[in-house]
Structures are given as C-alpha cells and as structure tokens.
PDB file of C-alpha atoms in Angstrom:
ATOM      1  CA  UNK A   1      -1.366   6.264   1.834  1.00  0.00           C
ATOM      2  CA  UNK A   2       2.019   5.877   3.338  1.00  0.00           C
ATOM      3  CA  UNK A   3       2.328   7.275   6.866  1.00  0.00           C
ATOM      4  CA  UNK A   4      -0.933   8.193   6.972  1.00  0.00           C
ATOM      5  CA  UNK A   5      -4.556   6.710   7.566  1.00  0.00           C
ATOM      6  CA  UNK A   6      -7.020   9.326   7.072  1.00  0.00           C
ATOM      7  CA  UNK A   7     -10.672   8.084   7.921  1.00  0.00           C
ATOM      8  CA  UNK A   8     -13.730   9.373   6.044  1.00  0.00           C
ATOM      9  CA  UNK A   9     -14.441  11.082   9.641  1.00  0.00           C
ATOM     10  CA  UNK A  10     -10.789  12.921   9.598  1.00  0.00           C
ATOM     11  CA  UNK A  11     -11.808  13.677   5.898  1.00  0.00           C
ATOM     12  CA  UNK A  12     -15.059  15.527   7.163  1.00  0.00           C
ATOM     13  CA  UNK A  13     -13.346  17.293   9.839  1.00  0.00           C
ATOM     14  CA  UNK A  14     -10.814  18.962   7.802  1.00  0.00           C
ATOM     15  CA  UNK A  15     -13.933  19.979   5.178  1.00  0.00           C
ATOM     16  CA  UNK A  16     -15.452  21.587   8.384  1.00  0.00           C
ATOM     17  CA  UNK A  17     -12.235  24.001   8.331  1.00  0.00           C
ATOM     18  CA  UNK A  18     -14.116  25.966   5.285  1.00  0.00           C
ATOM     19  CA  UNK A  19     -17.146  26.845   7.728  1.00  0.00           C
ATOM     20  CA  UNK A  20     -15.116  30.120   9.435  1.00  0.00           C
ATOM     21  CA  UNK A  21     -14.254  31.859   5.835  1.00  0.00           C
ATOM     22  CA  UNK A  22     -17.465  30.761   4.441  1.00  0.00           C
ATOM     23  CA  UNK A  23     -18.555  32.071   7.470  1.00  0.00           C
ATOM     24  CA  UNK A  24     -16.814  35.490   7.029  1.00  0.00           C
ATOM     25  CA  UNK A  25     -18.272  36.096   3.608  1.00  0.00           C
ATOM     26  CA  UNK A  26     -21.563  34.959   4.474  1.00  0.00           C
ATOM     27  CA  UNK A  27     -21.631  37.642   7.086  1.00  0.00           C
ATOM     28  CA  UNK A  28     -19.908  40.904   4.836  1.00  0.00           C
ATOM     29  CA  UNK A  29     -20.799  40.134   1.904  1.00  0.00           C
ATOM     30  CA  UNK A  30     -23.640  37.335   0.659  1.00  0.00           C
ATOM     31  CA  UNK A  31     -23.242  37.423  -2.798  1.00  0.00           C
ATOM     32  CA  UNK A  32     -19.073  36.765  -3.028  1.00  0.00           C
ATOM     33  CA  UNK A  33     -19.825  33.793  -1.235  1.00  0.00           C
ATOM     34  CA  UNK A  34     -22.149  32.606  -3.634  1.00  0.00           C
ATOM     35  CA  UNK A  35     -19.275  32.841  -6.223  1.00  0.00           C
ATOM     36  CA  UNK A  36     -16.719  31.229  -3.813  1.00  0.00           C
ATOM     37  CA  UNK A  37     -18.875  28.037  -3.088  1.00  0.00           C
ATOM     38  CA  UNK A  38     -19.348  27.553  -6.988  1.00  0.00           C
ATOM     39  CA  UNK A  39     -15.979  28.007  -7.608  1.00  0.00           C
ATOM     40  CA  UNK A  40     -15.251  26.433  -4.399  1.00  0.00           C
ATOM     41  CA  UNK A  41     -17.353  23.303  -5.498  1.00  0.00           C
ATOM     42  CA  UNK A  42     -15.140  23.351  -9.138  1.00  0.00           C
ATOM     43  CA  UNK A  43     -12.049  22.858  -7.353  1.00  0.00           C
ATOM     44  CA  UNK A  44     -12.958  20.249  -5.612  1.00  0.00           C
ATOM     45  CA  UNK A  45     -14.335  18.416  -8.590  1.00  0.00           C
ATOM     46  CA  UNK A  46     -11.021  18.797 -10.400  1.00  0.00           C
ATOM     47  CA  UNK A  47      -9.471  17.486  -7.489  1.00  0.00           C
ATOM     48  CA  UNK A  48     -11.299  14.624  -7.196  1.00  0.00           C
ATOM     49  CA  UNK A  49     -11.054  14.108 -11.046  1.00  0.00           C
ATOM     50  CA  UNK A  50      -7.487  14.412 -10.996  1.00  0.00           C
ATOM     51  CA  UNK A  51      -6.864  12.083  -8.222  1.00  0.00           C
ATOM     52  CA  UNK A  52      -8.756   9.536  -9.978  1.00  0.00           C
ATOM     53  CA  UNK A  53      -6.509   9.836 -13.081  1.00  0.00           C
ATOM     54  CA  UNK A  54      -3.495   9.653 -11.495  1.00  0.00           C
ATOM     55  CA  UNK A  55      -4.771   6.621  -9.538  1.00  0.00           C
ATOM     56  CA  UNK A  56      -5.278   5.139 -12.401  1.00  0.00           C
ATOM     57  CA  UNK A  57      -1.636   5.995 -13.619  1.00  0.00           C
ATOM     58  CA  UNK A  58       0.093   5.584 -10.806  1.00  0.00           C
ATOM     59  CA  UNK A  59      -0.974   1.944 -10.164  1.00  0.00           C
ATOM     60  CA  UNK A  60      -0.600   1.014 -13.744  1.00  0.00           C
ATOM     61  CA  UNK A  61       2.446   2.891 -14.448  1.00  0.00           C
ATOM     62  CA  UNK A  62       2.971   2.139 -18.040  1.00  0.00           C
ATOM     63  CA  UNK A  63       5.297   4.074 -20.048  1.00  0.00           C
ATOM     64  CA  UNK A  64       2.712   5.574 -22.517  1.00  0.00           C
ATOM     65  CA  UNK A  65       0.223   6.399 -20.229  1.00  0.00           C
ATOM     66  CA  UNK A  66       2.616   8.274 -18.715  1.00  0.00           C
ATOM     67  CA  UNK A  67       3.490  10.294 -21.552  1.00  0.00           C
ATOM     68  CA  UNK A  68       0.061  10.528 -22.657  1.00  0.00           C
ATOM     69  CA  UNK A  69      -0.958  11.795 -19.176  1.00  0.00           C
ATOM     70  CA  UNK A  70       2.134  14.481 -19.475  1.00  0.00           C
ATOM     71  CA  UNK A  71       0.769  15.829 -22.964  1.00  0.00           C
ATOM     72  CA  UNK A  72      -2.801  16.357 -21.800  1.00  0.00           C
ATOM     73  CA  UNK A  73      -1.191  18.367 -18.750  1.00  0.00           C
ATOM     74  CA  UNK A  74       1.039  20.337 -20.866  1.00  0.00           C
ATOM     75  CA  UNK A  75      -1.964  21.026 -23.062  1.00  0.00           C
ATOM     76  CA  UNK A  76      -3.958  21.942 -20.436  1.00  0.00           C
ATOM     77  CA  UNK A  77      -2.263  24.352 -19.279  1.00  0.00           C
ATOM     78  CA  UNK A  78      -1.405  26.115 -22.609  1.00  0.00           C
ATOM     79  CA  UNK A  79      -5.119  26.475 -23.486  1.00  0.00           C
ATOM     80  CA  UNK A  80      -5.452  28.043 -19.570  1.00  0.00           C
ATOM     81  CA  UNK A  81      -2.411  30.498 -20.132  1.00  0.00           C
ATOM     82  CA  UNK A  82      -2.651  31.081 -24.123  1.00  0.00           C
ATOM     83  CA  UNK A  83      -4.648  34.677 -24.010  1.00  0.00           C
ATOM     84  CA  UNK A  84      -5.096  34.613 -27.840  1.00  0.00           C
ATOM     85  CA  UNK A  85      -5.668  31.775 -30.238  1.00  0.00           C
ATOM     86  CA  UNK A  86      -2.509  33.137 -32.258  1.00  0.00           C
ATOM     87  CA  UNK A  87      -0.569  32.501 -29.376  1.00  0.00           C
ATOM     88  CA  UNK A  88      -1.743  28.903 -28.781  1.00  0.00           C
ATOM     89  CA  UNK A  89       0.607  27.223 -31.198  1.00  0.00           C
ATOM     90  CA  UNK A  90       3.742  28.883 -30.289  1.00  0.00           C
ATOM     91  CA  UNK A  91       3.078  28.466 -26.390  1.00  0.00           C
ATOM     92  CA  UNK A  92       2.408  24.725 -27.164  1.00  0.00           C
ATOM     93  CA  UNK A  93       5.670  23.791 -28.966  1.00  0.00           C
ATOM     94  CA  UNK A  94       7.785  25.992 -27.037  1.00  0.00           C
ATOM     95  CA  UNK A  95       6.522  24.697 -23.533  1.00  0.00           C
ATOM     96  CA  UNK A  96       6.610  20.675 -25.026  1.00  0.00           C
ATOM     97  CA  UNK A  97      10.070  20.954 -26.501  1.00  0.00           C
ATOM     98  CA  UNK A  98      11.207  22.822 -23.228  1.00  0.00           C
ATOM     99  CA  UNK A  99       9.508  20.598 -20.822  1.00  0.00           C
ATOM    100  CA  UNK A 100      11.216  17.389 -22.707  1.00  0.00           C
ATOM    101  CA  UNK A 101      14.429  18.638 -23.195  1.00  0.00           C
ATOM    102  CA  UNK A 102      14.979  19.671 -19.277  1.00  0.00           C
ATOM    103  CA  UNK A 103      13.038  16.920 -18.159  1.00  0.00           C
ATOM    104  CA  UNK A 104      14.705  14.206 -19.856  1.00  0.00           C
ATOM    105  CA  UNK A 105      18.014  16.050 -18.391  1.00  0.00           C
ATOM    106  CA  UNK A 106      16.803  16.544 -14.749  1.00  0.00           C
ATOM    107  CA  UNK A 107      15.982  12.763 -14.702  1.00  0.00           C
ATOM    108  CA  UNK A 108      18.698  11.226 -16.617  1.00  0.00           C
ATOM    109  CA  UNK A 109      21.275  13.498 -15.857  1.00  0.00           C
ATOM    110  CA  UNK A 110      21.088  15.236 -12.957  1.00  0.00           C
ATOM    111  CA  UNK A 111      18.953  12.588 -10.590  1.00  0.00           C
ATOM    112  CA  UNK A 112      19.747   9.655 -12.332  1.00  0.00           C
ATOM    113  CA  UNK A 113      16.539   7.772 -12.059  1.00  0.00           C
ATOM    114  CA  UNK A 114      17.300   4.678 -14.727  1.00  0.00           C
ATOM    115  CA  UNK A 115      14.134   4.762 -15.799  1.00  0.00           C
ATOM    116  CA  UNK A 116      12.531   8.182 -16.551  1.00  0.00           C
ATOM    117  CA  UNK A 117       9.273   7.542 -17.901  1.00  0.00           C
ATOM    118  CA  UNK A 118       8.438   6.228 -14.505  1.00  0.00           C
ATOM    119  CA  UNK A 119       5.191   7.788 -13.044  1.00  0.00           C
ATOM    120  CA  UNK A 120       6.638   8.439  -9.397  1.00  0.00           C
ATOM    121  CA  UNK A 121       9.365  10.579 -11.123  1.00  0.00           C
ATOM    122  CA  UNK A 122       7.976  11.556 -14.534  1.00  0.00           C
ATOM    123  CA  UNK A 123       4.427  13.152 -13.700  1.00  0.00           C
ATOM    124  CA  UNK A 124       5.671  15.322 -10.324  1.00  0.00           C
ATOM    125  CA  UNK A 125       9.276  16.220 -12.796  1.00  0.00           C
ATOM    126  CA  UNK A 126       6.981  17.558 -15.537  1.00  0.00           C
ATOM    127  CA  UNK A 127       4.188  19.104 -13.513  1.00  0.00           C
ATOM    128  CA  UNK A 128       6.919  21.543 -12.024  1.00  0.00           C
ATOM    129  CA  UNK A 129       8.737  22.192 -15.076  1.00  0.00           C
ATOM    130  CA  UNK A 130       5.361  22.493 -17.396  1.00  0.00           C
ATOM    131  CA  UNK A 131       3.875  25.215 -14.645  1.00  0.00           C
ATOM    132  CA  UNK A 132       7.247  27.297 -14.807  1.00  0.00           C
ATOM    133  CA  UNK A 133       7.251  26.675 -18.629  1.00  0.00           C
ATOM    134  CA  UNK A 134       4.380  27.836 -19.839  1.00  0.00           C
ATOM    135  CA  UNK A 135       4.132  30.990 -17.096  1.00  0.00           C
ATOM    136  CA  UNK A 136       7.654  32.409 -18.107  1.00  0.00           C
ATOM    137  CA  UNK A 137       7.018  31.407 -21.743  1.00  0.00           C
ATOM    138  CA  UNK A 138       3.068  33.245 -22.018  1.00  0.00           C
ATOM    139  CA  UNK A 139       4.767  36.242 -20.545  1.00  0.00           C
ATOM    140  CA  UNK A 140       7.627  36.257 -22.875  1.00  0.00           C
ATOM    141  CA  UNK A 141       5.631  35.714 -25.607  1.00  0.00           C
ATOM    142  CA  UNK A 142       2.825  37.939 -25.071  1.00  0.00           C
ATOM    143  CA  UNK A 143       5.501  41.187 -24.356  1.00  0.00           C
ATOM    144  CA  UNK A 144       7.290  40.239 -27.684  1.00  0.00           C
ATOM    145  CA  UNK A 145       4.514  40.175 -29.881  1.00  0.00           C
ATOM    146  CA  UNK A 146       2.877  43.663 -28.289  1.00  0.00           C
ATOM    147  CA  UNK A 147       6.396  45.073 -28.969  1.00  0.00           C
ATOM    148  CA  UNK A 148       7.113  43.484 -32.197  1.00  0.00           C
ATOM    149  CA  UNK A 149       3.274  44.808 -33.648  1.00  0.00           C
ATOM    150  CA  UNK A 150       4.055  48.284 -31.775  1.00  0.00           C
ATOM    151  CA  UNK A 151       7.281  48.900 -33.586  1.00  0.00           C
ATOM    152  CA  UNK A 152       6.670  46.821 -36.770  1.00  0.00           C
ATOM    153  CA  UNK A 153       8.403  49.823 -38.411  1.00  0.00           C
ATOM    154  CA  UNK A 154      11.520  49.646 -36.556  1.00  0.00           C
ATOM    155  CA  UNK A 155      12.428  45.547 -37.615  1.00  0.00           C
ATOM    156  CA  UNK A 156      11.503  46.295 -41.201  1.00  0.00           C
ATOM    157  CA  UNK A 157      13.713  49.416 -41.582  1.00  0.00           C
ATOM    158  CA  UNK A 158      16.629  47.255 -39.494  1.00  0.00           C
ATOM    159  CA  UNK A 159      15.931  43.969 -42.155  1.00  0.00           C
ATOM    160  CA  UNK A 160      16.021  46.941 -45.049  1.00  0.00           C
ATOM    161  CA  UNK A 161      19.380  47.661 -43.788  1.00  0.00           C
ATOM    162  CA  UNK A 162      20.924  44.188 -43.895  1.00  0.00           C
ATOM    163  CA  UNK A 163      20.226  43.491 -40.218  1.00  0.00           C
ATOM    164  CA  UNK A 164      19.586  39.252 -40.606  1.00  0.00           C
ATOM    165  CA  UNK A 165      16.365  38.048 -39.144  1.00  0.00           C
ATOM    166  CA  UNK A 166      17.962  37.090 -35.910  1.00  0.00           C
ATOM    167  CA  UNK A 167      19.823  40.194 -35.115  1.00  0.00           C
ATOM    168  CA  UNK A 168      16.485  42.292 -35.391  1.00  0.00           C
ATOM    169  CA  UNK A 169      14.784  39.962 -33.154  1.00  0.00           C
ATOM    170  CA  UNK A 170      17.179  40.541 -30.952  1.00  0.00           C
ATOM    171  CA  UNK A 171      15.654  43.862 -29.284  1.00  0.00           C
ATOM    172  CA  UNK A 172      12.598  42.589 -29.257  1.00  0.00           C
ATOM    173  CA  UNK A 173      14.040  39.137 -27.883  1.00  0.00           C
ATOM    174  CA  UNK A 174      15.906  41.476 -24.891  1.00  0.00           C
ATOM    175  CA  UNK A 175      12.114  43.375 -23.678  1.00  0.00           C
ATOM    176  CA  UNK A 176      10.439  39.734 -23.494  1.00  0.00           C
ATOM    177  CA  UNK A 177      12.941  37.903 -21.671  1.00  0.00           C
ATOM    178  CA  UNK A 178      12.822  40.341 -18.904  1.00  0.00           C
ATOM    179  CA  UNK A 179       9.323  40.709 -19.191  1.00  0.00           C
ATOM    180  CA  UNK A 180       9.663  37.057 -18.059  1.00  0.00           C
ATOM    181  CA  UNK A 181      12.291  36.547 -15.834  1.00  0.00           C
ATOM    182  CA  UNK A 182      12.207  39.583 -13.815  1.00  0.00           C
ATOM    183  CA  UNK A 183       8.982  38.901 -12.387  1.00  0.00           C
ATOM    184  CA  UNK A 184       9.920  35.381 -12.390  1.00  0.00           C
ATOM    185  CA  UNK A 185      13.415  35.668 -10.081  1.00  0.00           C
ATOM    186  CA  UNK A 186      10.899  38.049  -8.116  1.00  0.00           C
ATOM    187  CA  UNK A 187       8.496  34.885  -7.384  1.00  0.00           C
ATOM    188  CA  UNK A 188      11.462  32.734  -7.115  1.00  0.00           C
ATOM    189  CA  UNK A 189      12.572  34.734  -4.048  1.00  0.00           C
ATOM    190  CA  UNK A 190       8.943  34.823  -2.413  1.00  0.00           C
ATOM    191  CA  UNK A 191       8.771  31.334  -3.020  1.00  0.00           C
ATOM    192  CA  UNK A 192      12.424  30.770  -0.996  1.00  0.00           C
ATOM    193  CA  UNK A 193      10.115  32.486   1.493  1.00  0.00           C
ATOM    194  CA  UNK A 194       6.313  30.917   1.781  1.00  0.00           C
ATOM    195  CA  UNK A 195       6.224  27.965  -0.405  1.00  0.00           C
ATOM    196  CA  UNK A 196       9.456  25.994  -0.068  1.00  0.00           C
ATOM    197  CA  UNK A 197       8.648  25.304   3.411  1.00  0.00           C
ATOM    198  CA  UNK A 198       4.989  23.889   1.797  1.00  0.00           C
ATOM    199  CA  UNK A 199       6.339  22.113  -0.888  1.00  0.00           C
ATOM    200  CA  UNK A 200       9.071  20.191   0.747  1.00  0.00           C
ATOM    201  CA  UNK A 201       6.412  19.123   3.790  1.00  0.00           C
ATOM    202  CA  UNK A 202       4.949  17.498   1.069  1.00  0.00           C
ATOM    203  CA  UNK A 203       8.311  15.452  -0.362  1.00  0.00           C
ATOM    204  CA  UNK A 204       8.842  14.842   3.810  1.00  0.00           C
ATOM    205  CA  UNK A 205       5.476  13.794   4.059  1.00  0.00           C
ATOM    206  CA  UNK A 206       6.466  11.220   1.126  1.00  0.00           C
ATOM    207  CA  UNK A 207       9.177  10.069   3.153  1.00  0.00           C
ATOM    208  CA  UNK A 208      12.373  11.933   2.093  1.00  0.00           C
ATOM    209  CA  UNK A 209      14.504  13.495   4.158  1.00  0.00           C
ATOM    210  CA  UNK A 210      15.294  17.357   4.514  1.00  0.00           C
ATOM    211  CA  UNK A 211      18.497  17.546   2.853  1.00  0.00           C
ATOM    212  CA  UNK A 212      16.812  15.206  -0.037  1.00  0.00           C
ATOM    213  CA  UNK A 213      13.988  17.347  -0.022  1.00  0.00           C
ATOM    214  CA  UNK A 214      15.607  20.477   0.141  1.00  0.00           C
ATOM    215  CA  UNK A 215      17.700  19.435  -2.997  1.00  0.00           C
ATOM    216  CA  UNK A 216      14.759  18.300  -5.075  1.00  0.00           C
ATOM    217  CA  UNK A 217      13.008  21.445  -5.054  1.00  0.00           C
ATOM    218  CA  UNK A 218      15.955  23.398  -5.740  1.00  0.00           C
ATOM    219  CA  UNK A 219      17.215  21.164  -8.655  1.00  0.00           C
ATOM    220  CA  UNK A 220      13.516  21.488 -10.121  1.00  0.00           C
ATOM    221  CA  UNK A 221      13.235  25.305  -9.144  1.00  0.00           C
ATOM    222  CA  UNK A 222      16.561  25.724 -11.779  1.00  0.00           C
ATOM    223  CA  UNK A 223      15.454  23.386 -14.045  1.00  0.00           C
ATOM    224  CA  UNK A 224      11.905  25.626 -14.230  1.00  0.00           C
ATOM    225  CA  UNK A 225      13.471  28.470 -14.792  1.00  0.00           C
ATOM    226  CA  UNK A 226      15.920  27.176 -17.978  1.00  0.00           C
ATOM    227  CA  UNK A 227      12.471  25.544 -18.998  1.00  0.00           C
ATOM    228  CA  UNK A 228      11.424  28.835 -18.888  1.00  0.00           C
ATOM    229  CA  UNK A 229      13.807  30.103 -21.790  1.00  0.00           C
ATOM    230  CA  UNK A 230      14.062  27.865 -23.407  1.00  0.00           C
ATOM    231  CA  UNK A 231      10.104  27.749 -23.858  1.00  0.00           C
ATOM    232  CA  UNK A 232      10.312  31.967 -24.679  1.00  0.00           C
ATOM    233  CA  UNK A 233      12.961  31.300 -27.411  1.00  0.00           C
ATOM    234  CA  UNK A 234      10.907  28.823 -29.109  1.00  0.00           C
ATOM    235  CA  UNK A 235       7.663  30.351 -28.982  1.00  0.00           C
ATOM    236  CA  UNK A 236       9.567  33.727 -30.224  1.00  0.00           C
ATOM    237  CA  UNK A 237      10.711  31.291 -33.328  1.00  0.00           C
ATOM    238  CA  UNK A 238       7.867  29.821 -34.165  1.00  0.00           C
ATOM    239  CA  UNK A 239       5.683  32.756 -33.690  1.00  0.00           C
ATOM    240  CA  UNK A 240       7.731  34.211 -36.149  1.00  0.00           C
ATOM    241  CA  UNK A 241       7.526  31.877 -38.978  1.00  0.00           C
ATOM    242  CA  UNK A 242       3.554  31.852 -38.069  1.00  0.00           C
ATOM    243  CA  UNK A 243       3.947  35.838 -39.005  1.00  0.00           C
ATOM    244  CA  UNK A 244       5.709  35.484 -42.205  1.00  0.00           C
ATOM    245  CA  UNK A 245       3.119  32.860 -43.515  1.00  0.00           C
ATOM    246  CA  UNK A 246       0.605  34.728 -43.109  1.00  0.00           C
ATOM    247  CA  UNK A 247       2.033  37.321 -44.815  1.00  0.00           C
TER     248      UNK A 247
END
C-alpha cells in the first residue's frame, strides 16, 4: 500500500482495539455480545471477501470486469434496500440508469478522466453514487406506492376527469420526493459535520491533497443526490407500468 507498511503485528494490534467494547458488553450484558461477535465476525468476512475482489480488479483493470464488478454492486445493494419483491424491479432500473447516467457525467464531464471505465475512478465513482441512489430512490419509492395504494380512489377519479397519467402522478410524485430528499439534505448536513472529515482522510491518505480532496467529495456528494432523483423518477415510472400490467 502506498504510504503505508502495515505488518501482520500492526494488523493484530489494531484487532486488539475491539477488546474494550467487547469488553463493555461482556460485562452489562452477555448475550448482546454474543450477537455482536457473530455479526462482528460477518463483517469481517465481507471485508476480507471484498478486498479480495477488488484485488483482483484493481490489478487487472479490464474494462468489463469493471462493469461487471459495478452491476453486482448495484445489485447488491437493491436486493439489501428493496423491502418487497414488487419493489425489486423498479429500484433496480431506476438506481442502474441513474448511477450510469451521472456517472458517465461526473467522469467525463465534470473530472475529465479520459478513460472512465478505469477501476481507480470507476468502482469508488459508482460506489458513492449507487449508495445515495438506491437510499433516496427505496425511500421515494416505498412513500409513493403506500400513498398511491392509500388513495387509489383519488388518481382514478382525477384520470376519470381527463387528468393525463402524468399530471395525477404528480401529487403522489410531490409526497415521495420529499419523503426522500428531506431526510436526505438532513444527512447531507450531518455528513458536512462527522463524515467529510473521514472520508477525505481517506482520499489524503491516497495521496491527494485537501483542496483535491475536498472537491471530490463534494462533486460526488451533488452528483449522489441528482442520482438520487433521478433513480425516484424512474422507479415511480416503471413501477407504474408494473401496476397497469397487472391489472
């Protein structure tokens, strides 16, 4: 690793950090901790599985691995954030079309990379935008189709009245995108607070500098959040034509 040589030893003593919370729960309250070390012990299999993967990208760094490797993740995390099967579908195309779109923009556009499908830019780019994606997107979806079952009666008596499609989604639309992005702008701002200062230690750790850094996260942070829309909007549309053929 760049900048860093971190012995098996160093490895060990940073493991031994766990011993005072572990300690904590042993001591209040036996049986949480039993949960925490298997849960404990999952997360650091999927770390160590991940890490392998993206070993194994990083160093070969072919184009559709890459892309391969990006669908899995944006997968993934549909199946972990779709609460219904219904919704699975709808989450899935909204988040892929959103995460492409912006991060074939961010990339070609906006950072200028030359070549986007690059691991070192590609993977980190998506992860980011897929994560704000398909959070802002399952909310917007889910509080749309609660409100859109609740008051059926209310879109079929404004479609009786010659309201198109579009315009009676439209108050349905308004309740899910601030289901979304209120709570969204709200986690933006504790974010500006407590995990900036994490995240860009890690892009200083890689070696940029704190301007550079600084302007990454942001750039990404804005990208998430159009991600975000764009992801509701779809899901909104394609839930919708799921409704009517099933009709």
């Amino acid at each position: 690793m760049t900048g860093m040589n971190i012995s098996i030893v160093g490895v060990l003593l940073g493991v031994l950090l766990l011993a005072f919370p572990l300690g904590l729960l042993y001591w209040l309250d036996r049986k949480s901790l039993v949960r925490t070390v298997k849960q404990l012990v999952q997360w650091l299999v999927f770390v160590a599985l991940t890490a392998a993967v993206l070993r194994y990208v990083f160093v070969f760094n072919r184009s559709w691995l890459n892309i391969v490797y990006v669908i899995v993740m944006i997968i993934t995390a549909v199946v972990m954030y779709a609460k219904k099967a219904k919704y699975f579908v709808p989450l899935l195309v909204g988040t892929a079309v959103a995460v492409t779109v912006i991060a074939c923009y961010i990339l070609l556009v906006v950072f200028r990379t030359g070549n986007a499908l690059d691991a070192r830019w590609l993977i980190p780019v998506c992860a980011c935008l897929t994560a704000d994606g398909v959070w802002i997107g399952s909310k917007g979806l889910q509080a749309y189709d609660y409100n859109r079952r609740t008051h059926n009666g209310m879109f079929e008596f404004l479609i009786g009245n010659g309201a198109k499609p579009a315009e009676a989604m439209k108050r349905f639309a308004r309740k899910a995108v601030l289901s979304a992005f209120v709570p969204a702008f709200r986690r933006l701002s504790t974010m500006g607070m407590v995990v900036v200062p994490a995240m860009m230690a890690g892009l200083l750790l890689a070696g940029a500098d704190v301007i550079g850094a600084a302007l990454v996260f942001a750039l990404i942070a804005i990208g998430g959040l159009c991600c975000g829309g764009i992801s509701i909007a779809v899901s909104i549309i394609v839930s919708e034509q799921q409704q009517r053929k099933n009709r």
